[in-house]
Short mmCIF file of C-alpha atoms in Angstrom, two decimals:
data_model
loop_
_atom_site.label_atom_id
_atom_site.label_comp_id
_atom_site.label_asym_id
_atom_site.label_seq_id
_atom_site.Cartn_x
_atom_site.Cartn_y
_atom_site.Cartn_z
CA UNK K 875 6.95 -7.49 -0.66
CA UNK K 876 3.88 -8.97 1.01
CA UNK K 877 3.83 -10.85 4.31
CA UNK K 878 2.24 -14.30 4.47
CA UNK K 879 2.38 -15.94 7.90
CA UNK K 880 0.45 -18.50 9.95
CA UNK K 881 0.62 -16.19 13.01
CA UNK K 882 -0.05 -12.43 13.24
CA UNK K 883 3.11 -10.32 13.00
CA UNK K 884 3.61 -6.85 14.49
CA UNK K 885 6.66 -4.56 14.68
CA UNK K 886 6.90 -1.31 16.65
CA UNK K 887 9.99 0.89 16.29
CA UNK K 888 10.86 4.20 17.93
CA UNK K 889 13.91 6.38 17.20
CA UNK K 890 14.99 9.53 19.01
CA UNK K 891 17.89 11.85 18.20
CA UNK K 892 19.02 14.94 20.11
CA UNK K 893 16.86 16.96 22.46
CA UNK K 894 13.28 18.28 22.44
CA UNK K 895 14.33 21.70 21.12
CA UNK K 896 15.99 20.72 17.85
CA UNK K 897 16.15 16.92 17.77
CA UNK K 898 14.08 14.43 15.81
CA UNK K 899 11.75 11.51 16.50
CA UNK K 900 10.51 8.64 14.33
CA UNK K 901 7.77 6.08 14.95
CA UNK K 902 7.19 3.06 12.71
CA UNK K 903 4.63 0.27 12.96
CA UNK K 904 3.90 -2.73 10.79
CA UNK K 905 1.09 -5.27 11.17
CA UNK K 906 0.15 -8.30 9.09
CA UNK K 907 -2.30 -11.15 9.65
CA UNK K 908 -3.62 -14.04 7.60
CA UNK K 909 -7.34 -14.79 7.49
CA UNK K 910 -6.51 -18.24 6.08
CA UNK K 911 -3.75 -19.89 4.05
CA UNK K 912 -4.52 -17.77 1.00
CA UNK K 913 -5.74 -14.37 2.22
CA UNK K 914 -3.51 -11.91 4.11
CA UNK K 915 -3.76 -8.20 4.89
CA UNK K 916 -2.09 -5.55 7.03
CA UNK K 917 -0.95 -1.95 7.36
CA UNK K 918 2.16 0.13 7.98
CA UNK K 919 2.75 3.61 9.45
CA UNK K 920 5.95 5.65 9.36
CA UNK K 921 6.10 9.13 10.91
CA UNK K 922 9.23 11.27 11.20
CA UNK K 923 9.44 14.74 12.71
CA UNK K 924 12.70 16.67 12.81
CA UNK K 925 12.92 20.10 14.41
CA UNK K 926 16.27 20.90 12.79
CA UNK K 927 19.74 21.75 14.08
CA UNK K 928 19.88 24.81 11.83
CA UNK K 929 17.38 27.66 11.50
CA UNK K 930 14.17 27.15 9.48
CA UNK K 931 14.89 23.46 8.90
CA UNK K 932 12.04 21.52 10.51
CA UNK K 933 10.74 18.54 8.52
CA UNK K 934 7.72 16.26 8.79
CA UNK K 935 7.31 13.04 6.81
CA UNK K 936 4.28 10.78 7.09
CA UNK K 937 3.67 7.54 5.23
CA UNK K 938 0.78 5.15 5.83
CA UNK K 939 -0.56 2.28 3.80
CA UNK K 940 -2.74 -0.82 3.78
CA UNK K 941 -2.12 -3.98 1.77
CA UNK K 942 -3.71 -7.33 0.99
CA UNK K 943 -2.86 -10.48 -0.94
CA UNK K 944 -4.66 -13.62 -2.04
CA UNK K 945 -2.55 -16.52 -3.29
CA UNK K 946 -4.66 -19.39 -4.62
CA UNK K 947 -3.86 -22.12 -7.11
CA UNK K 948 -5.68 -20.39 -9.94
CA UNK K 949 -6.40 -16.83 -8.82
CA UNK K 950 -3.69 -14.62 -7.27
CA UNK K 951 -3.84 -10.98 -6.22
CA UNK K 952 -1.73 -8.34 -4.49
CA UNK K 953 -3.00 -4.84 -3.72
CA UNK K 954 -1.66 -1.84 -1.83
CA UNK K 955 -2.73 1.70 -1.01
CA UNK K 956 -0.02 4.13 0.13
CA UNK K 957 -0.24 7.77 1.17
CA UNK K 958 2.77 10.08 1.57
CA UNK K 959 2.98 13.61 3.01
CA UNK K 960 6.32 15.45 3.17
CA UNK K 961 6.64 18.97 4.56
CA UNK K 962 9.98 20.79 4.60
CA UNK K 963 10.86 24.21 5.87
CA UNK K 964 13.58 25.60 3.59
CA UNK K 965 16.46 27.77 4.78
CA UNK K 966 18.40 28.00 1.49
CA UNK K 967 21.62 26.90 3.19
CA UNK K 968 23.87 28.90 5.51
CA UNK K 969 25.00 32.37 4.45
CA UNK K 970 28.74 31.69 4.76
CA UNK K 971 30.48 28.30 4.79
CA UNK K 972 33.15 29.68 7.09
CA UNK K 973 30.75 29.34 10.03
CA UNK K 974 31.56 25.63 9.60
CA UNK K 975 34.98 25.51 7.90
CA UNK K 976 36.68 28.44 9.73
CA UNK K 977 34.51 29.39 12.73
CA UNK K 978 37.37 31.40 14.25
CA UNK K 979 36.99 33.94 11.41
CA UNK K 980 33.29 34.44 12.15
CA UNK K 981 32.94 34.12 15.91
CA UNK K 982 33.43 37.79 16.91
CA UNK K 983 35.50 36.82 19.90
CA UNK K 984 33.70 33.52 20.54
CA UNK K 985 35.19 30.10 19.98
CA UNK K 986 32.46 29.08 17.55
CA UNK K 987 28.78 29.54 16.71
CA UNK K 988 26.04 27.15 17.78
CA UNK K 989 24.45 25.53 14.73
CA UNK K 990 21.05 27.06 15.57
CA UNK K 991 22.48 30.61 15.53
CA UNK K 992 24.25 30.43 12.15
CA UNK K 993 22.57 32.85 9.69
CA UNK K 994 20.71 31.20 6.81
CA UNK K 995 19.47 32.49 3.44
CA UNK K 996 15.69 31.93 3.63
CA UNK K 997 12.86 32.28 6.10
CA UNK K 998 9.09 31.68 5.90
CA UNK K 999 9.75 29.31 2.98
CA UNK K 1000 8.49 25.73 2.63
CA UNK K 1001 7.89 22.84 0.23
CA UNK K 1002 5.03 20.38 0.63
CA UNK K 1003 4.50 17.16 -1.32
CA UNK K 1004 1.42 14.94 -1.09
CA UNK K 1005 1.14 11.68 -2.99
CA UNK K 1006 -1.11 8.66 -2.93
CA UNK K 1007 -1.38 5.62 -5.15
CA UNK K 1008 -3.52 2.50 -5.43
CA UNK K 1009 -1.82 -0.51 -7.00
CA UNK K 1010 -3.45 -3.83 -7.91
CA UNK K 1011 -1.98 -6.77 -9.78
CA UNK K 1012 -3.89 -9.99 -10.25
CA UNK K 1013 -3.80 -13.01 -12.50
CA UNK K 1014 -5.81 -16.09 -13.35
CA UNK K 1015 -3.90 -19.25 -14.11
CA UNK K 1016 -4.97 -22.18 -16.26
CA UNK K 1017 -3.33 -25.57 -15.92
CA UNK K 1018 -3.81 -29.18 -14.97
CA UNK K 1019 -3.63 -31.43 -11.92
CA UNK K 1020 -1.10 -34.22 -11.68
CA UNK K 1021 -0.46 -36.90 -9.11
CA UNK K 1022 2.82 -37.12 -7.25
CA UNK K 1023 3.80 -40.44 -5.70
CA UNK K 1024 6.34 -40.70 -2.88
CA UNK K 1025 7.46 -43.86 -1.07
CA UNK K 1026 8.58 -43.53 2.56
CA UNK K 1027 9.68 -45.92 5.29
CA UNK K 1028 6.83 -46.65 7.65
CA UNK K 1029 7.45 -46.02 11.34
CA UNK K 1030 6.36 -49.44 12.58
CA UNK K 1031 6.72 -50.04 16.35
CA UNK K 1032 8.96 -52.94 17.34
CA UNK K 1033 11.04 -53.01 14.13
CA UNK K 1034 14.70 -52.02 14.51
CA UNK K 1035 15.96 -49.94 11.64
CA UNK K 1036 19.50 -51.19 12.21
CA UNK K 1037 18.50 -54.83 11.74
CA UNK K 1038 19.10 -55.45 8.04
CA UNK K 1039 17.48 -58.89 8.22
CA UNK K 1040 14.08 -57.37 8.94
CA UNK K 1041 12.66 -55.56 5.88
CA UNK K 1042 10.94 -52.28 6.67
CA UNK K 1043 7.45 -51.81 5.27
CA UNK K 1044 6.91 -48.93 2.86
CA UNK K 1045 4.18 -46.28 2.77
CA UNK K 1046 3.03 -45.00 -0.62
CA UNK K 1047 1.77 -41.44 -0.46
CA UNK K 1048 -0.13 -40.00 -3.42
CA UNK K 1049 -0.71 -36.25 -3.52
CA UNK K 1050 -2.20 -33.95 -6.13
CA UNK K 1051 -0.63 -30.68 -7.22
CA UNK K 1052 -1.85 -27.96 -9.55
CA UNK K 1053 0.55 -27.26 -12.44
CA UNK K 1054 -0.05 -23.81 -13.99
CA UNK K 1055 0.49 -23.47 -17.74
CA UNK K 1056 -0.89 -20.05 -18.72
CA UNK K 1057 -1.60 -16.84 -16.82
CA UNK K 1058 -3.88 -13.96 -17.78
CA UNK K 1059 -2.50 -10.86 -16.04
CA UNK K 1060 -3.91 -7.41 -15.29
CA UNK K 1061 -2.19 -4.64 -13.35
CA UNK K 1062 -3.54 -1.17 -12.59
CA UNK K 1063 -1.98 1.78 -10.79
CA UNK K 1064 -3.78 5.05 -10.01
CA UNK K 1065 -1.64 7.87 -8.64
CA UNK K 1066 -2.03 11.53 -7.75
CA UNK K 1067 0.81 13.80 -6.65
CA UNK K 1068 0.65 17.42 -5.55
CA UNK K 1069 3.50 19.85 -4.93
CA UNK K 1070 3.35 23.28 -3.31
CA UNK K 1071 6.11 25.83 -2.77
CA UNK K 1072 5.40 28.87 -0.61
CA UNK K 1073 7.58 31.80 0.27
CA UNK K 1074 6.01 34.65 2.24
CA UNK K 1075 9.05 36.88 2.39
CA UNK K 1076 11.28 37.49 -0.65
CA UNK K 1077 13.80 40.23 -1.25
CA UNK K 1078 14.44 42.15 -4.46
CA UNK K 1079 16.94 40.37 -6.68
CA UNK K 1080 16.67 37.11 -4.78
CA UNK K 1081 15.50 35.37 -7.98
CA UNK K 1082 16.29 36.29 -11.60
CA UNK K 1083 12.60 36.36 -12.63
CA UNK K 1084 9.18 36.94 -11.07
CA UNK K 1085 6.33 35.89 -13.35
CA UNK K 1086 3.37 36.25 -10.98
CA UNK K 1087 4.40 38.06 -7.78
CA UNK K 1088 7.55 39.99 -6.87
CA UNK K 1089 7.31 39.71 -3.07
CA UNK K 1090 5.89 36.21 -2.41
CA UNK K 1091 5.43 32.81 -4.05
CA UNK K 1092 2.53 30.37 -3.94
CA UNK K 1093 3.50 27.78 -6.55
CA UNK K 1094 1.59 24.54 -7.07
CA UNK K 1095 1.21 21.69 -9.54
CA UNK K 1096 -0.74 18.43 -9.69
CA UNK K 1097 -0.05 15.19 -11.54
CA UNK K 1098 -2.62 12.42 -11.98
CA UNK K 1099 -2.13 9.14 -13.85
CA UNK K 1100 -3.83 5.81 -14.52
CA UNK K 1101 -1.81 2.93 -15.94
CA UNK K 1102 -3.17 -0.45 -17.04
CA UNK K 1103 -1.13 -3.45 -18.13
CA UNK K 1104 -2.63 -6.56 -19.75
CA UNK K 1105 -0.45 -9.62 -20.18
CA UNK K 1106 -0.50 -13.26 -21.29
CA UNK K 1107 2.17 -15.58 -19.90
CA UNK K 1108 3.24 -19.10 -20.83
CA UNK K 1109 4.75 -20.37 -17.58
CA UNK K 1110 8.06 -22.07 -17.02
CA UNK K 1111 8.33 -25.70 -15.94
CA UNK K 1112 4.88 -27.15 -16.73
CA UNK K 1113 6.67 -29.87 -18.73
CA UNK K 1114 10.26 -30.88 -19.45
CA UNK K 1115 10.40 -28.81 -22.65
CA UNK K 1116 9.23 -25.55 -21.01
CA UNK K 1117 12.70 -24.42 -19.95
CA UNK K 1118 11.71 -20.75 -19.73
CA UNK K 1119 8.64 -18.59 -19.28
CA UNK K 1120 7.37 -16.30 -22.03
CA UNK K 1121 5.15 -13.24 -21.45
CA UNK K 1122 3.63 -10.69 -23.84
CA UNK K 1123 1.92 -7.53 -22.64
CA UNK K 1124 0.47 -4.19 -23.64
CA UNK K 1125 0.30 -1.12 -21.38
CA UNK K 1126 -1.63 2.11 -21.53
CA UNK K 1127 -0.97 5.14 -19.34
CA UNK K 1128 -3.04 8.30 -19.17
CA UNK K 1129 -1.45 11.28 -17.42
CA UNK K 1130 -2.91 14.70 -16.62
CA UNK K 1131 -0.81 17.60 -15.32
CA UNK K 1132 -1.99 20.97 -14.05
CA UNK K 1133 0.37 23.96 -14.02
CA UNK K 1134 0.03 27.59 -12.97
CA UNK K 1135 -0.58 30.30 -15.53
CA UNK K 1136 -1.38 34.00 -15.61
CA UNK K 1137 -5.19 33.86 -15.57
CA UNK K 1138 -6.01 30.20 -14.93
CA UNK K 1139 -4.37 26.83 -14.65
CA UNK K 1140 -3.01 25.10 -17.76
CA UNK K 1141 -3.80 21.43 -18.30
CA UNK K 1142 -1.62 18.95 -20.20
CA UNK K 1143 -2.90 15.47 -21.13
CA UNK K 1144 -0.54 12.74 -22.33
CA UNK K 1145 -1.10 9.12 -23.35
CA UNK K 1146 1.41 6.31 -23.73
CA UNK K 1147 0.93 2.84 -25.20
CA UNK K 1148 3.74 0.28 -25.04
CA UNK K 1149 3.87 -3.32 -26.23
CA UNK K 1150 6.45 -5.62 -24.73
CA UNK K 1151 7.54 -9.09 -23.82
CA UNK K 1152 9.66 -11.06 -21.39
CA UNK K 1153 11.66 -14.27 -21.67
CA UNK K 1154 12.71 -15.57 -18.25
CA UNK K 1155 14.19 -18.65 -16.62
CA UNK K 1156 13.87 -18.49 -12.83
CA UNK K 1157 13.82 -22.17 -11.84
CA UNK K 1158 16.84 -24.35 -11.24
CA UNK K 1159 20.09 -23.76 -9.39
CA UNK K 1160 22.76 -23.14 -12.05
CA UNK K 1161 21.50 -20.64 -14.62
CA UNK K 1162 18.81 -17.95 -14.50
CA UNK K 1163 18.09 -15.17 -16.98
CA UNK K 1164 15.53 -12.53 -17.75
CA UNK K 1165 15.14 -10.42 -20.91
CA UNK K 1166 12.44 -7.75 -20.91
CA UNK K 1167 11.76 -5.25 -23.69
CA UNK K 1168 9.05 -2.79 -24.69
CA UNK K 1169 8.48 -0.26 -27.45
CA UNK K 1170 6.09 2.69 -27.63
CA UNK K 1171 3.50 2.78 -30.39
CA UNK K 1172 1.37 5.88 -29.74
CA UNK K 1173 1.48 9.56 -28.74
CA UNK K 1174 4.34 10.40 -26.32
CA UNK K 1175 5.49 6.80 -26.29
CA UNK K 1176 6.16 6.75 -30.03
CA UNK K 1177 9.85 6.10 -30.69
CA UNK K 1178 10.61 5.19 -27.07
CA UNK K 1179 11.95 1.75 -26.15
CA UNK K 1180 13.61 -0.07 -23.25
CA UNK K 1181 15.42 -3.41 -23.16
CA UNK K 1182 16.78 -4.96 -19.94
CA UNK K 1183 18.69 -8.22 -19.63
CA UNK K 1184 19.92 -10.04 -16.50
CA UNK K 1185 21.79 -13.32 -16.16
CA UNK K 1186 23.19 -15.19 -13.18
CA UNK K 1187 25.40 -18.27 -13.25
CA UNK K 1188 26.06 -20.26 -10.08
CA UNK K 1189 28.87 -22.84 -9.99
CA UNK K 1190 31.16 -24.65 -7.57
CA UNK K 1191 34.80 -23.57 -7.18
CA UNK K 1192 36.64 -25.92 -4.82
CA UNK K 1193 34.37 -25.89 -1.75
CA UNK K 1194 32.75 -22.55 -2.55
CA UNK K 1195 29.72 -21.49 -4.54
CA UNK K 1196 30.52 -18.66 -6.93
CA UNK K 1197 27.81 -16.39 -8.31
CA UNK K 1198 28.39 -14.50 -11.55
CA UNK K 1199 25.91 -11.86 -12.67
CA UNK K 1200 25.72 -10.00 -15.98
CA UNK K 1201 23.35 -7.11 -16.57
CA UNK K 1202 22.69 -4.74 -19.40
CA UNK K 1203 20.15 -2.32 -20.73
CA UNK K 1204 19.53 -0.01 -23.63
CA UNK K 1205 16.84 2.66 -23.60
CA UNK K 1206 15.63 5.57 -25.67
CA UNK K 1207 13.22 7.60 -23.55
CA UNK K 1208 11.67 11.05 -23.48
CA UNK K 1209 12.67 13.28 -20.54
CA UNK K 1210 10.02 13.39 -17.82
CA UNK K 1211 7.11 15.79 -18.09
CA UNK K 1212 8.46 18.25 -15.52
CA UNK K 1213 11.77 18.48 -17.40
CA UNK K 1214 9.70 19.53 -20.43
CA UNK K 1215 7.10 21.73 -18.73
CA UNK K 1216 6.97 23.65 -15.48
CA UNK K 1217 5.30 26.94 -14.50
CA UNK K 1218 6.08 28.73 -11.26
CA UNK K 1219 6.68 32.23 -9.95
CA UNK K 1220 10.44 32.21 -10.52
CA UNK K 1221 11.06 29.31 -12.93
CA UNK K 1222 9.00 28.85 -16.09
CA UNK K 1223 9.75 26.62 -19.08
CA UNK K 1224 8.07 24.76 -21.94
CA UNK K 1225 10.61 22.58 -23.76
CA UNK K 1226 8.41 20.73 -26.23
CA UNK K 1227 11.27 19.79 -28.57
CA UNK K 1228 13.56 17.98 -26.16
CA UNK K 1229 15.39 15.01 -27.67
CA UNK K 1230 15.07 11.50 -26.33
CA UNK K 1231 17.76 10.38 -23.92
CA UNK K 1232 19.66 7.33 -25.19
CA UNK K 1233 21.38 5.14 -22.58
CA UNK K 1234 23.33 1.89 -22.74
CA UNK K 1235 24.95 0.06 -19.84
CA UNK K 1236 26.72 -3.25 -19.29
CA UNK K 1237 27.71 -4.54 -15.86
CA UNK K 1238 29.30 -7.63 -14.39
CA UNK K 1239 29.34 -8.87 -10.79
CA UNK K 1240 31.23 -11.67 -9.05
CA UNK K 1241 30.20 -12.91 -5.61
CA UNK K 1242 31.93 -15.49 -3.38
CA UNK K 1243 30.04 -15.95 -0.11
CA UNK K 1244 32.70 -17.95 1.70
CA UNK K 1245 35.34 -15.27 1.08
CA UNK K 1246 32.80 -12.48 1.81
CA UNK K 1247 33.84 -10.94 -1.51
CA UNK K 1248 31.68 -9.04 -4.01
CA UNK K 1249 33.09 -7.20 -7.04
CA UNK K 1250 30.90 -5.23 -9.43
CA UNK K 1251 31.98 -3.13 -12.45
CA UNK K 1252 30.16 -1.46 -15.32
CA UNK K 1253 30.22 1.18 -18.03
CA UNK K 1254 27.36 3.41 -19.18
CA UNK K 1255 27.02 5.70 -22.19
CA UNK K 1256 24.48 8.54 -22.21
CA UNK K 1257 23.51 10.66 -25.21
CA UNK K 1258 21.30 13.73 -24.77
CA UNK K 1259 21.83 13.63 -21.01
CA UNK K 1260 19.11 15.78 -19.39
CA UNK K 1261 20.01 17.84 -16.33
CA UNK K 1262 19.46 21.18 -14.56
CA UNK K 1263 22.10 23.69 -15.58
CA UNK K 1264 23.82 26.43 -13.58
CA UNK K 1265 20.67 28.58 -13.77
CA UNK K 1266 18.54 25.70 -12.43
CA UNK K 1267 16.89 25.32 -15.84
CA UNK K 1268 16.54 22.04 -17.80
CA UNK K 1269 19.22 21.44 -20.44
CA UNK K 1270 20.57 18.61 -22.57
CA UNK K 1271 24.11 17.58 -23.46
CA UNK K 1272 24.01 16.55 -27.12
CA UNK K 1273 27.31 14.65 -27.00
CA UNK K 1274 28.04 11.31 -25.39
CA UNK K 1275 28.97 10.96 -21.71
CA UNK K 1276 30.60 7.80 -20.40
CA UNK K 1277 30.53 6.74 -16.77
CA UNK K 1278 32.84 3.98 -15.52
CA UNK K 1279 32.23 2.49 -12.08
CA UNK K 1280 33.52 -0.35 -9.92
CA UNK K 1281 32.58 -1.43 -6.39
CA UNK K 1282 34.43 -3.88 -4.16
CA UNK K 1283 32.83 -5.25 -0.99
CA UNK K 1284 35.16 -7.26 1.20
CA UNK K 1285 34.36 -8.35 4.74
CA UNK K 1286 36.82 -9.86 7.23
CA UNK K 1287 36.25 -11.80 10.44
CA UNK K 1288 38.56 -12.93 13.22
CA UNK K 1289 36.55 -14.54 16.01
CA UNK K 1290 34.13 -11.91 17.29
CA UNK K 1291 35.98 -9.09 15.47
CA UNK K 1292 34.45 -8.01 12.15
CA UNK K 1293 35.53 -5.48 9.52
CA UNK K 1294 33.11 -4.73 6.66
CA UNK K 1295 34.41 -2.66 3.73
CA UNK K 1296 32.92 -1.13 0.61
CA UNK K 1297 34.97 0.90 -1.89
CA UNK K 1298 33.44 2.52 -4.99
CA UNK K 1299 35.40 4.15 -7.81
CA UNK K 1300 33.66 6.06 -10.59
CA UNK K 1301 34.71 8.34 -13.43
CA UNK K 1302 32.62 10.67 -15.60
CA UNK K 1303 33.93 11.71 -19.01
CA UNK K 1304 32.26 15.11 -18.59
CA UNK K 1305 32.80 16.38 -15.04
CA UNK K 1306 31.25 19.75 -15.91
CA UNK K 1307 27.82 18.35 -16.77
CA UNK K 1308 27.89 15.15 -14.70
CA UNK K 1309 30.19 15.63 -11.67
CA UNK K 1310 30.90 12.59 -9.49
CA UNK K 1311 33.20 11.88 -6.54
CA UNK K 1312 35.87 9.54 -7.87
CA UNK K 1313 36.16 7.54 -4.66
CA UNK K 1314 33.57 6.65 -1.99
CA UNK K 1315 34.43 4.58 1.07
CA UNK K 1316 32.50 2.82 3.82
CA UNK K 1317 34.14 0.87 6.65
CA UNK K 1318 32.51 -0.74 9.68
CA UNK K 1319 34.62 -2.20 12.53
CA UNK K 1320 32.70 -4.00 15.27
CA UNK K 1321 32.57 -6.77 17.85
CA UNK K 1322 29.69 -9.24 17.52
CA UNK K 1323 29.02 -11.89 20.17
CA UNK K 1324 26.29 -13.77 22.01
CA UNK K 1325 26.39 -13.60 25.81
CA UNK K 1326 24.14 -14.48 28.77
CA UNK K 1327 23.75 -18.12 27.71
CA UNK K 1328 23.62 -16.97 24.08
CA UNK K 1329 20.25 -15.26 24.41
CA UNK K 1330 21.67 -11.72 24.17
CA UNK K 1331 23.39 -10.60 20.94
CA UNK K 1332 25.74 -7.65 21.38
CA UNK K 1333 27.28 -5.56 18.62
CA UNK K 1334 29.67 -2.71 19.47
CA UNK K 1335 31.44 -0.77 16.77
CA UNK K 1336 32.22 2.32 14.75
CA UNK K 1337 31.71 3.12 11.07
CA UNK K 1338 33.07 5.78 8.75
CA UNK K 1339 31.87 7.21 5.44
CA UNK K 1340 34.10 9.25 3.13
CA UNK K 1341 34.13 10.55 -0.45
CA UNK K 1342 36.70 12.58 -2.36
CA UNK K 1343 36.14 16.24 -3.17
CA UNK K 1344 34.04 17.24 -6.17
CA UNK K 1345 31.70 19.99 -7.37
CA UNK K 1346 28.50 18.49 -6.04
CA UNK K 1347 25.15 19.69 -7.42
CA UNK K 1348 23.60 22.65 -5.60
CA UNK K 1349 20.01 22.67 -4.31
CA UNK K 1350 17.33 25.23 -5.17
CA UNK K 1351 14.20 25.11 -2.93
CA UNK K 1352 12.02 26.99 -5.46
CA UNK K 1353 12.04 23.94 -7.77
CA UNK K 1354 13.05 21.40 -5.10
CA UNK K 1355 15.80 20.09 -7.38
CA UNK K 1356 19.59 19.74 -7.57
CA UNK K 1357 21.47 21.50 -10.37
CA UNK K 1358 24.97 22.45 -11.44
CA UNK K 1359 26.62 25.04 -9.21
CA UNK K 1360 26.46 28.66 -10.51
CA UNK K 1361 29.67 29.99 -12.05
CA UNK K 1362 30.00 32.68 -9.38
CA UNK K 1363 29.52 30.22 -6.49
CA UNK K 1364 31.73 27.20 -7.10
CA UNK K 1365 32.62 25.16 -4.03
CA UNK K 1366 33.97 21.64 -3.59
CA UNK K 1367 32.57 19.36 -0.91
CA UNK K 1368 33.95 16.06 0.35
CA UNK K 1369 37.30 15.02 1.72
CA UNK K 1370 35.74 14.74 5.19
CA UNK K 1371 35.09 11.50 7.11
CA UNK K 1372 31.80 11.08 8.98
CA UNK K 1373 32.37 8.76 11.94
CA UNK K 1374 29.69 7.18 14.14
CA UNK K 1375 30.08 5.01 17.24
CA UNK K 1376 27.20 2.63 17.96
CA UNK K 1377 25.85 -0.29 19.99
CA UNK K 1378 23.16 -2.87 19.14
CA UNK K 1379 21.58 -5.23 21.69
CA UNK K 1380 19.21 -7.99 20.56
CA UNK K 1381 17.30 -9.89 23.27
CA UNK K 1382 14.81 -12.36 21.83
CA UNK K 1383 12.18 -10.18 20.16
CA UNK K 1384 13.53 -6.80 21.25
CA UNK K 1385 16.39 -4.76 19.83
CA UNK K 1386 17.92 -1.71 21.53
CA UNK K 1387 20.34 0.54 19.68
CA UNK K 1388 22.30 3.69 20.41
CA UNK K 1389 24.68 5.85 18.38
CA UNK K 1390 26.88 8.89 18.81
CA UNK K 1391 26.52 10.44 15.37
CA UNK K 1392 29.30 12.56 13.81
CA UNK K 1393 31.56 11.86 16.76
CA UNK K 1394 34.57 13.45 15.00
CA UNK K 1395 33.05 16.96 14.79
CA UNK K 1396 35.70 19.55 15.60
CA UNK K 1397 38.60 17.21 14.85
CA UNK K 1398 40.82 18.36 11.97
CA UNK K 1399 39.14 19.50 8.74
CA UNK K 1400 35.56 20.73 9.26
CA UNK K 1401 34.22 20.58 5.70
CA UNK K 1402 31.14 18.56 6.71
CA UNK K 1403 28.75 19.20 3.81
CA UNK K 1404 26.82 16.72 1.68
CA UNK K 1405 25.47 19.51 -0.56
CA UNK K 1406 26.92 23.00 -1.11
CA UNK K 1407 26.09 25.35 1.82
CA UNK K 1408 24.05 22.67 3.62
CA UNK K 1409 26.11 21.29 6.54
CA UNK K 1410 25.19 17.98 8.12
CA UNK K 1411 24.05 17.83 11.73
CA UNK K 1412 26.63 18.40 14.45
CA UNK K 1413 27.51 15.68 16.94
CA UNK K 1414 24.39 14.19 18.56
CA UNK K 1415 23.20 11.11 20.41
CA UNK K 1416 20.64 8.75 18.87
CA UNK K 1417 18.74 5.96 20.60
CA UNK K 1418 15.98 3.58 19.59
CA UNK K 1419 14.06 0.41 20.33
CA UNK K 1420 12.33 -2.13 18.08
CA UNK K 1421 9.86 -4.82 19.23
CA UNK K 1422 8.60 -7.81 17.28
CA UNK K 1423 5.37 -9.61 18.28
CA UNK K 1424 4.25 -12.98 16.91
CA UNK K 1425 0.82 -13.41 18.39
#
């Protein structure tokens, strides 16, 4: 998304949670300005620093980028540069879940432990990810100019519009507009990503293997890629017979990966060439559709294909507008490079003969705005599903796995009282390989009103999130990935509501917000985990402010 505005736009946002010892802070800024009607540019910054409510858990995330766009009749361009840095201290989870679920068994005469004093599994361990990309898409459009004639009533002084006996004079306005017919398109993306895992203090038997060093780890890998796409588009709507747009394109991607090895670094080069096309109808009010497909023709892309189709139908039902959406896709794709190759101190694999993953999905959605109702349901089939097994190593399930899912969103309103609801049901045919919570709930009850001569908007409420128990994937810091839980360490998470109480105040360009997060801590069941052995934060107070400037 690119901003295009006749006045400069700036947003400054600041969040704060908890205290200075173990809380977190976040600062965000966004700026955009237009040099003229066609050329715009700006930047964004997002910095988050969390000290951590558990030992060895501090996190720093930094994202900054600049962007520009030029939207002319014939030439159009959008470009962006983004840079990401994420640093995470890793604690490996707490040593015993009972510090959370049954603190009376662990307290040694105390009521309970403070979160910052609960023993954890790792120290002096960290992951760091650095990524940047440059993205440019531009096109040149060929077409013709046509005249548009409009006839309007002239605003003549002294003539009464209500007097039918006096004819009003007419103004004829002739304007010219550019009608594009064909576009020549080029897109390029250059990206480099680096990952480092360091562990200065490791104990014997902590990992099953040590390929380079038995007492410390200094793992690293780099990925670099350049992708170009060239396309030719016949545009929709340039005459009455052009009911849809048609695009053909070819893409080439070069990727280079560097992995650790015993004496030096190992380099892998891969190339992919795809040819594809798109048929799309985006104009009009009743029916829109989009069909996009591509097939690989060289090197790693050979035998791969993807087809996506979307349709939306909009029609009147009594006094309502009903939206019906249908979506589907079929794909046959090679598992990602790092599922096929990875070299590190404790995890090392080269799976050159992995099979392609074949997926099909169909989905339908019904939306009725006036009733505040949205219903979505779908079914997906996956063959050769690729995942990390109980040993945190890549594996494939040769059989078929089906996933059924349905989501209902239903909002209610009575005066200033609102209740927003979202319920998701899902079922996996193979819970061992692809575990899912069968039911996920979100409810938000709040008061929303305008006061102080309707210049102050006030929202006061509480929300709750809940999902049923299941064997959620475990997390291994050494590969920074989630995987199936080990056989000797099976634990179910879920069955615990997370309740927040909040307030939002909007005064003209400024918004103030406050929240008491996890307000139900210590009430009833205390199984507050989102991943095995990684409890969520205890109860804490959050506050923030956001300013918008239009000058």
